[in-house]
PDB file of C-alpha atoms in Angstrom:
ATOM      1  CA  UNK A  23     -33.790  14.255 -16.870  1.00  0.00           C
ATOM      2  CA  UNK A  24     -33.787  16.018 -13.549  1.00  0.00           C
ATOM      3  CA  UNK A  25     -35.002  13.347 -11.819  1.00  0.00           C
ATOM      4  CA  UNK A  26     -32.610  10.628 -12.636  1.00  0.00           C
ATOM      5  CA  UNK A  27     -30.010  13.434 -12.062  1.00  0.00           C
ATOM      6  CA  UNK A  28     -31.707  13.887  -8.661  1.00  0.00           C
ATOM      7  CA  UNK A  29     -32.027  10.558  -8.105  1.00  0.00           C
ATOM      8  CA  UNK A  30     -28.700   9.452  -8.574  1.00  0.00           C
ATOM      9  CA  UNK A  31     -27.357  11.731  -6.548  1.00  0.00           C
ATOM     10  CA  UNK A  32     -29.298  10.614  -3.610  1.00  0.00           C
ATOM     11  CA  UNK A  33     -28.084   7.279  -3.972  1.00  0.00           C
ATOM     12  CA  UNK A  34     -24.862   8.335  -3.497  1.00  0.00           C
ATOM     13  CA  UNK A  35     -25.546  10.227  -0.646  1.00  0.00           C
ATOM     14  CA  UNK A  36     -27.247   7.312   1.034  1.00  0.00           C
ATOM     15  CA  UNK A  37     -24.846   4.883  -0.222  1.00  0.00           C
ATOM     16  CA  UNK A  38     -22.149   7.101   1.798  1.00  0.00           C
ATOM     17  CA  UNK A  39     -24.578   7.125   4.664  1.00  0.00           C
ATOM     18  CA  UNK A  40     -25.272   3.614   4.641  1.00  0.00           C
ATOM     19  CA  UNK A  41     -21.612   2.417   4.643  1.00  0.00           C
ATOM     20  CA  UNK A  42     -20.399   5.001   7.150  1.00  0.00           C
ATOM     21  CA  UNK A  43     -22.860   6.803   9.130  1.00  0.00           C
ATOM     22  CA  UNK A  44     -25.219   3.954   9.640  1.00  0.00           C
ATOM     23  CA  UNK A  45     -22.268   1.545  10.156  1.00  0.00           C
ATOM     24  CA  UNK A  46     -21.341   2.875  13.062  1.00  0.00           C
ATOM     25  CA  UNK A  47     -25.294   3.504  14.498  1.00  0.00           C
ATOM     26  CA  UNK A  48     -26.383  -0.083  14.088  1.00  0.00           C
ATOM     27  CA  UNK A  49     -28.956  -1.190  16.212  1.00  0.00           C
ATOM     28  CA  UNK A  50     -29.108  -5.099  17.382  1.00  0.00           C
ATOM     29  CA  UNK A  51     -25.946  -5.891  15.162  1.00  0.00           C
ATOM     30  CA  UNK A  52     -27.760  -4.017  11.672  1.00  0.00           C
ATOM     31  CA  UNK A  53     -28.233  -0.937   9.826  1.00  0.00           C
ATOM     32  CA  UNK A  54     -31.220  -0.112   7.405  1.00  0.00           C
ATOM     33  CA  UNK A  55     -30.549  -0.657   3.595  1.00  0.00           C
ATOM     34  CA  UNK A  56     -31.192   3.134   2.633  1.00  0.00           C
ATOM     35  CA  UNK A  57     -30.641   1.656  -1.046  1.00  0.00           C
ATOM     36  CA  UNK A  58     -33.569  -0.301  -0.932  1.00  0.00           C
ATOM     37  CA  UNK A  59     -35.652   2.475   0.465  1.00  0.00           C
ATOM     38  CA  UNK A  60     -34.365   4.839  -2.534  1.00  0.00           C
ATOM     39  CA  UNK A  61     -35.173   1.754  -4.611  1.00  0.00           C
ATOM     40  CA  UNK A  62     -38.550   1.164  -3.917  1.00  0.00           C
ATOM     41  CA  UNK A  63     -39.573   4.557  -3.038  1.00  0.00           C
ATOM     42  CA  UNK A  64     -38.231   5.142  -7.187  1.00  0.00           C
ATOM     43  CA  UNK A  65     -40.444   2.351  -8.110  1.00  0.00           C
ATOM     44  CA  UNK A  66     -43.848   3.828  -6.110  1.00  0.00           C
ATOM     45  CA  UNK A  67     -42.985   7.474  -7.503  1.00  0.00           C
ATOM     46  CA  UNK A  68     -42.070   7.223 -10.953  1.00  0.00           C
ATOM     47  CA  UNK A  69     -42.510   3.889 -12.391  1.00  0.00           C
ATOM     48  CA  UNK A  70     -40.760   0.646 -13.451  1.00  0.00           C
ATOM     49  CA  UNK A  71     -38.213   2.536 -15.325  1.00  0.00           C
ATOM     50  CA  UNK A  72     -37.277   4.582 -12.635  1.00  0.00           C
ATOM     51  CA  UNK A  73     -37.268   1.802  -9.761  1.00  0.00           C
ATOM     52  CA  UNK A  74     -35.037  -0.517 -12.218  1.00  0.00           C
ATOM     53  CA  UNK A  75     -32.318   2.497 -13.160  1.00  0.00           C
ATOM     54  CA  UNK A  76     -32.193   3.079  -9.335  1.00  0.00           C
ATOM     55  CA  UNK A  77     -32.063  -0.285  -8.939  1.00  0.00           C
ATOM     56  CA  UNK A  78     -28.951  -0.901 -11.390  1.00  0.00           C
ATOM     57  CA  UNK A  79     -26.965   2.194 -10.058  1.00  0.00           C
ATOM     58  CA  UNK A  80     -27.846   0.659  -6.442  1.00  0.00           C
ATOM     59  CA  UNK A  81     -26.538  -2.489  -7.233  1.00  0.00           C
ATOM     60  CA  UNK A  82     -23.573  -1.486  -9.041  1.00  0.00           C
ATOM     61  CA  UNK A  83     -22.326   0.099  -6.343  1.00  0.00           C
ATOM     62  CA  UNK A  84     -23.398  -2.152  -3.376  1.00  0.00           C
ATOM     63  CA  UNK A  85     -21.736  -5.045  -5.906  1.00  0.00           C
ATOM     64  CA  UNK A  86     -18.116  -3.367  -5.809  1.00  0.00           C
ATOM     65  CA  UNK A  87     -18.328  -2.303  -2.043  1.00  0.00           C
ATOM     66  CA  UNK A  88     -20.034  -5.605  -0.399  1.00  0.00           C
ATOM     67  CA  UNK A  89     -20.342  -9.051  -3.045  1.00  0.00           C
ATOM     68  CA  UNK A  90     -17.131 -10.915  -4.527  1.00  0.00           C
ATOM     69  CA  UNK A  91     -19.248 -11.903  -7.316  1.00  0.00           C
ATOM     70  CA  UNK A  92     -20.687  -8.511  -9.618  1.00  0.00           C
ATOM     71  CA  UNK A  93     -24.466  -8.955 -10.067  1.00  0.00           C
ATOM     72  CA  UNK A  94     -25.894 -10.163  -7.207  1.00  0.00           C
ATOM     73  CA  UNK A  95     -26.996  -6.979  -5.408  1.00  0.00           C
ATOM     74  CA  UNK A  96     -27.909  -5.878  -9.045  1.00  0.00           C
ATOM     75  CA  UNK A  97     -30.529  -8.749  -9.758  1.00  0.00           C
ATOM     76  CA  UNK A  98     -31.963  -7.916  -6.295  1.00  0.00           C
ATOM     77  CA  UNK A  99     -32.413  -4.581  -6.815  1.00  0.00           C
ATOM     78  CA  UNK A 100     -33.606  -4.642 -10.111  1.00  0.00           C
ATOM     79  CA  UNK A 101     -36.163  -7.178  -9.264  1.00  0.00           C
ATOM     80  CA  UNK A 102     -37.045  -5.107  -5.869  1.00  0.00           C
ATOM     81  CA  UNK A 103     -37.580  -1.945  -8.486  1.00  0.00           C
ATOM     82  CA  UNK A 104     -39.398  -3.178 -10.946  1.00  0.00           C
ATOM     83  CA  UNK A 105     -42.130  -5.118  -8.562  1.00  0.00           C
ATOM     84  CA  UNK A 106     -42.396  -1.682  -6.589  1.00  0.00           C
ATOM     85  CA  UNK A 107     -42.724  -0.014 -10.170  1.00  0.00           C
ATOM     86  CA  UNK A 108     -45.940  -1.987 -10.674  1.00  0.00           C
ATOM     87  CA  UNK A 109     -47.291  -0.872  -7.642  1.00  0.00           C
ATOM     88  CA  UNK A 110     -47.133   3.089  -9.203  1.00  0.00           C
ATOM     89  CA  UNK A 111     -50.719   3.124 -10.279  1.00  0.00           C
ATOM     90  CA  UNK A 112     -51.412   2.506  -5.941  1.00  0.00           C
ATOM     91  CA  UNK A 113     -49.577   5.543  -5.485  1.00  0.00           C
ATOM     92  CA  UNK A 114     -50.836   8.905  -3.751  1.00  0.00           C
ATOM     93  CA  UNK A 115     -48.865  11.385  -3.129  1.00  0.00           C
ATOM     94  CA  UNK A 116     -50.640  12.638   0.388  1.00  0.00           C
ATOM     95  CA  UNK A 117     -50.790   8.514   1.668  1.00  0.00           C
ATOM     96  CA  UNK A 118     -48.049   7.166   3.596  1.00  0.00           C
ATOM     97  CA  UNK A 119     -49.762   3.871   4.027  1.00  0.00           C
ATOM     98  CA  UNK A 120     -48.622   2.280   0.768  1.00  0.00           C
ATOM     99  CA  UNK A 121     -45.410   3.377   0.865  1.00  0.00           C
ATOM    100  CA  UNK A 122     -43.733   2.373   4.034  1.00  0.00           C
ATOM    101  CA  UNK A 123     -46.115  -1.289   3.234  1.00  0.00           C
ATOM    102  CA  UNK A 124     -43.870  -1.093  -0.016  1.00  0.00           C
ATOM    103  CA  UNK A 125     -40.877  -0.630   1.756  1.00  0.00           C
ATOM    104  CA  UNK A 126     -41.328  -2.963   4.135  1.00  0.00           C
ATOM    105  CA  UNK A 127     -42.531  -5.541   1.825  1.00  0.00           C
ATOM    106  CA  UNK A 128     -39.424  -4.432  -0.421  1.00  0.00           C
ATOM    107  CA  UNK A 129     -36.367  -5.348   2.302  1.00  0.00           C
ATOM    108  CA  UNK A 130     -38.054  -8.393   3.233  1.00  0.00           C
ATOM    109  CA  UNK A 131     -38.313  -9.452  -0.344  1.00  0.00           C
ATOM    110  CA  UNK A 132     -34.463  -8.350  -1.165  1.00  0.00           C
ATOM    111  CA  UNK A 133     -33.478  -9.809   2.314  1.00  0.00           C
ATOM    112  CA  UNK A 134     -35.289 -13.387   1.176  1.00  0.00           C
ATOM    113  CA  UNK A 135     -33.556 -13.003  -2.175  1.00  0.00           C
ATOM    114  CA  UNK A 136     -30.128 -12.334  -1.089  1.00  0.00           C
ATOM    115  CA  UNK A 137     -30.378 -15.301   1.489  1.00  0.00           C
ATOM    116  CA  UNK A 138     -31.378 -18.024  -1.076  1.00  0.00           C
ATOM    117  CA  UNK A 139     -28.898 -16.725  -3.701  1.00  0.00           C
ATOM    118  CA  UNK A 140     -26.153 -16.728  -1.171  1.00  0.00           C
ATOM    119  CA  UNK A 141     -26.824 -19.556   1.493  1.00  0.00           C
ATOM    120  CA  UNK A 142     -29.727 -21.483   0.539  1.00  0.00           C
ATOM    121  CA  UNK A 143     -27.742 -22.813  -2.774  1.00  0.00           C
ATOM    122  CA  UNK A 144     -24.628 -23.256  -0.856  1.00  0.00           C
ATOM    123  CA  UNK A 145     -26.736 -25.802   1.040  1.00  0.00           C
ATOM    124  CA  UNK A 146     -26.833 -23.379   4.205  1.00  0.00           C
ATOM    125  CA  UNK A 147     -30.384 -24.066   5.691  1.00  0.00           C
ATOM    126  CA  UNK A 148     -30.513 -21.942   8.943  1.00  0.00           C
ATOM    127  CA  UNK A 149     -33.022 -19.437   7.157  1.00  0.00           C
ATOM    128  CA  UNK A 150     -35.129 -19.070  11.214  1.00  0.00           C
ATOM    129  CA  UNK A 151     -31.140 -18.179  12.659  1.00  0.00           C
ATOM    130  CA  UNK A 152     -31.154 -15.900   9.327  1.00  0.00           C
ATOM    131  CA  UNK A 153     -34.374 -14.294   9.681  1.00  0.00           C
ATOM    132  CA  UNK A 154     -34.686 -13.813  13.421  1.00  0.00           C
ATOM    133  CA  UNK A 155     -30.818 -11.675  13.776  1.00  0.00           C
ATOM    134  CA  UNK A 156     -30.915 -10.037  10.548  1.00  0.00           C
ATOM    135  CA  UNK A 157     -34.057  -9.979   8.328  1.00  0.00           C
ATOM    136  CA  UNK A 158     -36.668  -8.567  11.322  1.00  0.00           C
ATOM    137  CA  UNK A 159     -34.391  -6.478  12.597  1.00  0.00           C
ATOM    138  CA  UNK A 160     -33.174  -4.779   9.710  1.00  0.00           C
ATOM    139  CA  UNK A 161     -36.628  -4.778   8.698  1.00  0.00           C
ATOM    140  CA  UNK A 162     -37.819  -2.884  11.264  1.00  0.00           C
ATOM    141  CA  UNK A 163     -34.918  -0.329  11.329  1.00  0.00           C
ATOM    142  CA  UNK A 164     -35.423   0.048   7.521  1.00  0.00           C
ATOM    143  CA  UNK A 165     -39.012   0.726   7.659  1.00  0.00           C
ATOM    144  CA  UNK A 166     -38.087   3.534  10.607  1.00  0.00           C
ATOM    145  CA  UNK A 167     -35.850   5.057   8.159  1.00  0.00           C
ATOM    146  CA  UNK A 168     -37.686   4.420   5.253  1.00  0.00           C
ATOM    147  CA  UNK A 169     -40.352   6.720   6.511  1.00  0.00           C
ATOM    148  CA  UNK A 170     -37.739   9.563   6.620  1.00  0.00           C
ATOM    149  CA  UNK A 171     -36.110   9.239   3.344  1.00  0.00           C
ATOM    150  CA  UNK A 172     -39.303   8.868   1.747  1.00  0.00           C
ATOM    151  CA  UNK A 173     -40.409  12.452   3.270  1.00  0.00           C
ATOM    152  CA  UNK A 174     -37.191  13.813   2.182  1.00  0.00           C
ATOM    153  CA  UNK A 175     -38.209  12.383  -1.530  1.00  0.00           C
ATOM    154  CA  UNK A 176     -41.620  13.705  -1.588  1.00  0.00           C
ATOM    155  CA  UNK A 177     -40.223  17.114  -0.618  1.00  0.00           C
ATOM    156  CA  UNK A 178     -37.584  16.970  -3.304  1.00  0.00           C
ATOM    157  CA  UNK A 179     -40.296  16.180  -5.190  1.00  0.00           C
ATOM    158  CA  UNK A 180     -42.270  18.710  -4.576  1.00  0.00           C
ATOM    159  CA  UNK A 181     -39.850  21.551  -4.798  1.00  0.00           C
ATOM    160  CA  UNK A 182     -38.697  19.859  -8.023  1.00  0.00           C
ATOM    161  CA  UNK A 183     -42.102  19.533  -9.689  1.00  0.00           C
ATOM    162  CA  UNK A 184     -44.867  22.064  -8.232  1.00  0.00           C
ATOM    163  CA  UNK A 185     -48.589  20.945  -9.453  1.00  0.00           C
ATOM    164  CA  UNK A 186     -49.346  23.132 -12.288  1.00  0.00           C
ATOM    165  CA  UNK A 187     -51.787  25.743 -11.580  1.00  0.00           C
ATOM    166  CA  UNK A 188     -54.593  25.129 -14.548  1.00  0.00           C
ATOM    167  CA  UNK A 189     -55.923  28.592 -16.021  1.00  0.00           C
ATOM    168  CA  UNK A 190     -59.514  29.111 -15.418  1.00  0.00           C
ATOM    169  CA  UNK A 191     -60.224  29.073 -18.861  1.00  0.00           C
ATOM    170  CA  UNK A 192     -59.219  25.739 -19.225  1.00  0.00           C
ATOM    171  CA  UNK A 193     -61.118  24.105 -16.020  1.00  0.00           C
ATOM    172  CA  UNK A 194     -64.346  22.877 -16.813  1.00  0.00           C
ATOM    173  CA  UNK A 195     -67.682  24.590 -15.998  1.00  0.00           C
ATOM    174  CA  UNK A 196     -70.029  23.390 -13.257  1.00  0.00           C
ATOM    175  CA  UNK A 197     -73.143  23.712 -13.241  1.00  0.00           C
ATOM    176  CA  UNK A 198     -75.308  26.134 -10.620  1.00  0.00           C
ATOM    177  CA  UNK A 199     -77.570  24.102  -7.990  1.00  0.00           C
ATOM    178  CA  UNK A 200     -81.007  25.074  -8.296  1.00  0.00           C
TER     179      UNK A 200
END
């Protein structure tokens, strides 16, 4: 329960950052989606369940702020969540490799699902304009920022959750070399 307390929390906190902070720090006309970064890194961490409740709570409140239509950003993120949730089994905690590839792979996939829901079957077909001045570049600024909020999860992680020291009774016995 701590968790989901803890996570939902820092969604809000980078839901604030990411429509004020990072608003006014964009770089080449975007700022990183911190919610998809919180999303995925859920998904890696704990699971399916865990990447789709971030994802829900994610969209809810990207659906009130940004989207005239309620459920858009929450299919996106849900869908983001629960494909980074498969990837859990991948996860180590001391590898940074898989996550930022997961993040990465994460905006480009939201970014590709939010175009086709809201150009591509309005009959808007400028998906190179699209993807050259605000997929890449978002990409890459989320990925930069991806790699910090995903530190700032592991720690929170780890000062949530210390590994459990096993008793020496309980390890199992190896035997001597000869």
């Amino acid at each position: 329960m701590k968790r989901y307390i803890s996570m939902f929390l820092f969604i809000i906190i980078c839901f604030l950052l990411q429509t004020t902070l990072f608003q006014k720090l964009k770089l080449a006309n975007v700022s990183p989606n911190l919610l998809v970064v919180l999303v995925s890194s859920a998904g890696v961490m704990y699971g399916r369940g865990a990447g789709m409740y971030s994802g829900i709570l994610s969209g809810i409140l990207c659906d009130f702020i940004y989207s005239d239509i309620i459920g858009v950003y929450i299919l996106i993120y849900v869908v983001t969540g629960y494909i980074c949730g498969l990837a859990h089994k991948l996860y180590y905690k001391d590898d940074m490799i898989v996550p930022v590839f997961i993040i990465a792979a994460s905006d480009l996939f939201a970014n590709m699902m939010f175009y086709t829901i809201c150009f591509l079957l309005r009959g808007k077909l400028g998906i190179l304009g699209y993807m050259q001045d605000i997929i890449l570049p978002e990409l890459v600024y989320t990925v930069i920022a991806g790699i910090l909020i995903y530190r700032m999860l592991y720690w929170l992680e780890e000062k949530m959750y210390p590994p459990a020291e096993v008793p020496l009774e309980s390890q199992p016995l190896q035997e001597e070399e000869v």
